[in-house]
Short mmCIF file of C-alpha atoms in Angstrom, two decimals:
data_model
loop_
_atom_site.label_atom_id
_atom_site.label_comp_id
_atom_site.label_asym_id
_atom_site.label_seq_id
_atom_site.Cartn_x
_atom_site.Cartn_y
_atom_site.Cartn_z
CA UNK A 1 90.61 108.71 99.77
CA UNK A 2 93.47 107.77 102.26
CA UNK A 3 96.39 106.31 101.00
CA UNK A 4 99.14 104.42 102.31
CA UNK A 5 102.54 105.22 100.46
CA UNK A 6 105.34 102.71 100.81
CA UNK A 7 109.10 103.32 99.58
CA UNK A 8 111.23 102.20 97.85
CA UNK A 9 109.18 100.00 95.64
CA UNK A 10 111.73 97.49 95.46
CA UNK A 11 115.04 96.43 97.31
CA UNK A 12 117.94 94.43 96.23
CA UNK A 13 120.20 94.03 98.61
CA UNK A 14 123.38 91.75 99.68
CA UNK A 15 123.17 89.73 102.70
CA UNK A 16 124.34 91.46 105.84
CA UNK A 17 123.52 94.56 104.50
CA UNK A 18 120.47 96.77 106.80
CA UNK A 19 117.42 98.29 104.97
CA UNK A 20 114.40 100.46 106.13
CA UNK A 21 110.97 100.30 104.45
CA UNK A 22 108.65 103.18 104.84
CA UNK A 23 105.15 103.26 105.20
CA UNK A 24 103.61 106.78 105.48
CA UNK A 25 100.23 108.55 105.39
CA UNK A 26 98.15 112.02 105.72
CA UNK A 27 95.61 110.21 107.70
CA UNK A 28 95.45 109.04 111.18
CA UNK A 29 95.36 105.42 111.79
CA UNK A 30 94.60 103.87 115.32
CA UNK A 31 96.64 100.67 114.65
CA UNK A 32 98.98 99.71 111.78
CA UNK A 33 99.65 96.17 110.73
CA UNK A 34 103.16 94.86 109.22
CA UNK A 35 103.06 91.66 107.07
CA UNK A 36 105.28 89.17 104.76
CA UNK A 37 104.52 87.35 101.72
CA UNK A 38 106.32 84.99 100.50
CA UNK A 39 106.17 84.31 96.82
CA UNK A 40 102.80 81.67 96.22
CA UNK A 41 101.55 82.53 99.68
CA UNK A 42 99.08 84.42 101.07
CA UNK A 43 100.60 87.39 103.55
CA UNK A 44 101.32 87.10 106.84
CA UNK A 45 100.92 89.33 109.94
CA UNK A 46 104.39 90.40 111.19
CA UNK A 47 103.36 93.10 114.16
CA UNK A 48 100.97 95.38 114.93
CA UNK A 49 101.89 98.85 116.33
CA UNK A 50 99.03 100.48 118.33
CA UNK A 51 100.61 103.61 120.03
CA UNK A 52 102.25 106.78 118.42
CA UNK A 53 105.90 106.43 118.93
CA UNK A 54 105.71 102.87 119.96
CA UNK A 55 108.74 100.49 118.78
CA UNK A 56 108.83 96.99 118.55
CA UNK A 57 111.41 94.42 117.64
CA UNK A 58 110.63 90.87 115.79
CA UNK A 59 114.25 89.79 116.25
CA UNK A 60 116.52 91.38 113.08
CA UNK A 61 113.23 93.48 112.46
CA UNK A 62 112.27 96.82 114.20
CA UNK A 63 109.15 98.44 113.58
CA UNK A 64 107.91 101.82 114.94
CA UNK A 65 105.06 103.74 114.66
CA UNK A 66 104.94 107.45 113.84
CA UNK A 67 104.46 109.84 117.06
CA UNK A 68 101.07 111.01 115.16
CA UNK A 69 100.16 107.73 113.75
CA UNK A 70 100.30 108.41 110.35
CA UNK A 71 103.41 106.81 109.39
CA UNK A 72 105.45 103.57 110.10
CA UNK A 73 108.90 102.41 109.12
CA UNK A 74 110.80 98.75 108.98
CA UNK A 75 114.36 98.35 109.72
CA UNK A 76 115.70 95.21 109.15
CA UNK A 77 119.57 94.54 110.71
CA UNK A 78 121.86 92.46 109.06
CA UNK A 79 119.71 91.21 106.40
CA UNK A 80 119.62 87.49 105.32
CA UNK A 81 118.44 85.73 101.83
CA UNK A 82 115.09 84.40 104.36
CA UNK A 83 114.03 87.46 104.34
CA UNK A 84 113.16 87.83 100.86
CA UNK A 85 109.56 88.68 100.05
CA UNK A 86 107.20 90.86 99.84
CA UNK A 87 106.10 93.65 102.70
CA UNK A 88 102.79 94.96 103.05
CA UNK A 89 101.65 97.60 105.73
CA UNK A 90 97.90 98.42 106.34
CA UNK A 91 96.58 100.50 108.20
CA UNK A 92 93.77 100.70 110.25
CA UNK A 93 90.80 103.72 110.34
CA UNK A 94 88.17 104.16 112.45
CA UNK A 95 85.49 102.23 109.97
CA UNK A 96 87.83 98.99 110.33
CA UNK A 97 88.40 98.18 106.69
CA UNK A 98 92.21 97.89 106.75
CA UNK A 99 93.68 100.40 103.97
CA UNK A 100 97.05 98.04 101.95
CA UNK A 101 99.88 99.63 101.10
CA UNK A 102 101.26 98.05 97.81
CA UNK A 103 104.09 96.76 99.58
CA UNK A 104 108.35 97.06 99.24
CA UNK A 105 109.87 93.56 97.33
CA UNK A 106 112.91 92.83 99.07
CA UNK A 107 115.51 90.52 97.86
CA UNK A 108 118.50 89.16 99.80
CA UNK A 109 121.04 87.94 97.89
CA UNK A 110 123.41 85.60 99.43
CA UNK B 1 93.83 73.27 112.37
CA UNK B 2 94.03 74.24 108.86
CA UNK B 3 93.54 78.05 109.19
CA UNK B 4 92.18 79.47 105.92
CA UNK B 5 91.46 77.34 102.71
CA UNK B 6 90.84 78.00 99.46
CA UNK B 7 89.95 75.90 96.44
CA UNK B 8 90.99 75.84 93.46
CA UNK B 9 95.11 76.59 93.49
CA UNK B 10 94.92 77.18 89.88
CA UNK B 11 92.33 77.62 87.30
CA UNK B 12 92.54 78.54 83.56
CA UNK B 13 88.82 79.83 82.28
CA UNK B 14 88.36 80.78 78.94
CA UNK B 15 86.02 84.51 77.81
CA UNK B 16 82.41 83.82 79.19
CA UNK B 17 82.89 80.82 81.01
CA UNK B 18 81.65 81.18 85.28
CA UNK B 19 83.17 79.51 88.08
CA UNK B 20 83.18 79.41 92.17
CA UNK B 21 86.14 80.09 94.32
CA UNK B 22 85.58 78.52 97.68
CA UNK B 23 87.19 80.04 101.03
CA UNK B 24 87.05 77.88 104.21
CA UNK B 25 88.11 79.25 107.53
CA UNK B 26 88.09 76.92 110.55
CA UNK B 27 89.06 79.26 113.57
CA UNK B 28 85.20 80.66 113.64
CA UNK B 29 85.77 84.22 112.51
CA UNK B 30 83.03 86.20 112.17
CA UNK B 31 84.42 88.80 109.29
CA UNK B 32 85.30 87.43 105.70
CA UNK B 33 87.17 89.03 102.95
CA UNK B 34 88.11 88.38 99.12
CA UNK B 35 91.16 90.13 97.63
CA UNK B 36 92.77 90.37 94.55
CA UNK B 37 96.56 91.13 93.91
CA UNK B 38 97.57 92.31 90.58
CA UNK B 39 101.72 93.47 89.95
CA UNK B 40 101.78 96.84 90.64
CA UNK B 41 98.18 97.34 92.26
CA UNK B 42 98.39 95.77 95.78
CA UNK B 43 95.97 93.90 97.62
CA UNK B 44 92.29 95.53 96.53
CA UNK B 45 89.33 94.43 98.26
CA UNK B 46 86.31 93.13 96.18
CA UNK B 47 83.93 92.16 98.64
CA UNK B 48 83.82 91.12 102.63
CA UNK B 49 81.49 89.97 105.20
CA UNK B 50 81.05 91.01 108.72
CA UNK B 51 78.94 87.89 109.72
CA UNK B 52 76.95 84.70 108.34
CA UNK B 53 74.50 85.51 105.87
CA UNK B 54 75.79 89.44 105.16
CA UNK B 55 77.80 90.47 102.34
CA UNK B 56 79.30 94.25 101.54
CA UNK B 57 80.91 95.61 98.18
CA UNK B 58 84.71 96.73 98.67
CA UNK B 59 86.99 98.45 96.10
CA UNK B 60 86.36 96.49 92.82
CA UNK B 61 83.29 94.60 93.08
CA UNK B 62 81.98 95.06 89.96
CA UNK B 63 82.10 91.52 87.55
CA UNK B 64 82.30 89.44 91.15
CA UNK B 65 78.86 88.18 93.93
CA UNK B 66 79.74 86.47 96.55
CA UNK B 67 77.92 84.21 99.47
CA UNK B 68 78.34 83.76 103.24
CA UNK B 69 75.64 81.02 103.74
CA UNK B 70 77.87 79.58 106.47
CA UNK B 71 80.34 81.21 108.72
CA UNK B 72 82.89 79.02 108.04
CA UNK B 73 82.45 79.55 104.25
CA UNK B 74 82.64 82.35 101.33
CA UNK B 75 82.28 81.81 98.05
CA UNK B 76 83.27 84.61 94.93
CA UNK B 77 81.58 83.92 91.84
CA UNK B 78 82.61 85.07 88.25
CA UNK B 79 79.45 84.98 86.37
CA UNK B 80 80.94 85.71 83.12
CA UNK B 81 84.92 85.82 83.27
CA UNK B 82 87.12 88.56 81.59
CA UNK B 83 90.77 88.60 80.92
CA UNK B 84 90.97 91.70 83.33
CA UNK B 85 89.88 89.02 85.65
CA UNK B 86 93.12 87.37 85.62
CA UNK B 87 94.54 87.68 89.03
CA UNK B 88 95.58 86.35 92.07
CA UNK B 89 92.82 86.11 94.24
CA UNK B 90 93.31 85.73 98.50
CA UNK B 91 90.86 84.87 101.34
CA UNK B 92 91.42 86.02 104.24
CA UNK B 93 89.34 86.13 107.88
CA UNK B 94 89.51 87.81 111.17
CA UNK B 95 87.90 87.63 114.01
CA UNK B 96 86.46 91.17 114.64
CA UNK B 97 87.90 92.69 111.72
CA UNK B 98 90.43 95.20 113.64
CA UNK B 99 92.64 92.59 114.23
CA UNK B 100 95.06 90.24 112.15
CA UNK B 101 93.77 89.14 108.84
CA UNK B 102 94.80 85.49 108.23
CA UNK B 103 95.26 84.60 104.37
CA UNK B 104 94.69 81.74 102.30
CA UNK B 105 97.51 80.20 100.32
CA UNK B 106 95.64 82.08 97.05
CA UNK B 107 94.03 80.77 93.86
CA UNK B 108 95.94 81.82 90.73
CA UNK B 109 93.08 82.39 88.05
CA UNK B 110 93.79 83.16 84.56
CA UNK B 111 91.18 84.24 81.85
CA UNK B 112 91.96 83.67 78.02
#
């Protein structure tokens, strides 16, 4: 069964202050997706990382990919009450049914 | 365009009773999928499609069918609803199912 583990759990945090969420595996993914939900919405796709070591930047928010694809972080700089909500990573295998983490709740207090 | 859809927002069934979620996805994706987010559990899959007229089981099927009849449409069906069917329950579509999934806004279903 592959697994993706994200840490912490939860995040409460002050506004300003920088986090990094964590998203890691045993098993080799050829992409890995990044989303947000908001509470009473459905997620939404943040970034997609395709290549080990790759890094990109949404903004405040930098995302890398593991050089051997099986792991992914989040660092959010300076971070602000929008913020809040919940992030998911999934990962993609080669049988393209996206594996979920269960996702970090961040909250931002002002 | 609206994106995904999904109908009801809310529901409230009682032990026994059935009822149809409706999905609607206007952006003509071919693959389909119905979720389920519970506190603690994540996003589990219960069933997807990869194309009008096909259907597949994911993690928790059991207790749900579900329809493609159209593309633009999938329907989940509780038959005979459970409180352990209380849930939040998400649509989502994409277009070759390696890419971005886009979500519904949810349908928050509870089961007395």
């Amino acid at each position: 069964t592959q697994l993706l583990e994200q840490s912490p759990q939860f995040l409460s945090i002050q506004e300003g202050e920088n986090l990094t969420v964590y998203c890691n595996s045993s098993s080799v993914f050829s992409s890995l997706q990044w989303y947000r939900q908001e509470p009473g919405e459905g997620p939404v796709l943040l970034v997609t990382v395709v290549t080990g070591g790759e890094v990109k930047k949404l903004k405040r928010l930098t995302f890398q990919f593991g050089d051997a694809r099986k792991d992914s972080s989040l660092h959010i700089t300076a971070a602000q009450p929008g913020d809040t909500g919940l992030y998911l990573c999934a990962g993609l295998p080669g049988d393209r049914k996206l594996i979920w983490g269960l996702g970090t709740s961040l909250a931002v207090n002002p | 365009n609206a994106g995904v859809t999904q109908t009801p927002k809310f529901r409230v069934l009682k032990t026994g009773q059935s009822m149809t979620l409706l999905c609607a996805q206007d952006m003509n994706h071919e693959y389909m999928y119905w979720y389920r987010q519970d506190p603690g559990m994540g996003l589990r899959l219960i069933h997807y499609s990869v194309g009008e007229g096909t259907t597949a089981k994911g993690e928790v099927p059991d207790g749900y069918n579900v329809s493609r009849l159209k593309k633009q449409n999938f329907l989940l069906g509780l038959e005979s609803a459970a409180p352990s069917q209380t849930s939040v329950y998400f649509c989502a579509s994409s277009y070759n199912g390696r890419g971005t999934q886009y979500f519904g806004p949810g349908t928050r279903l509870t089961v007395l």
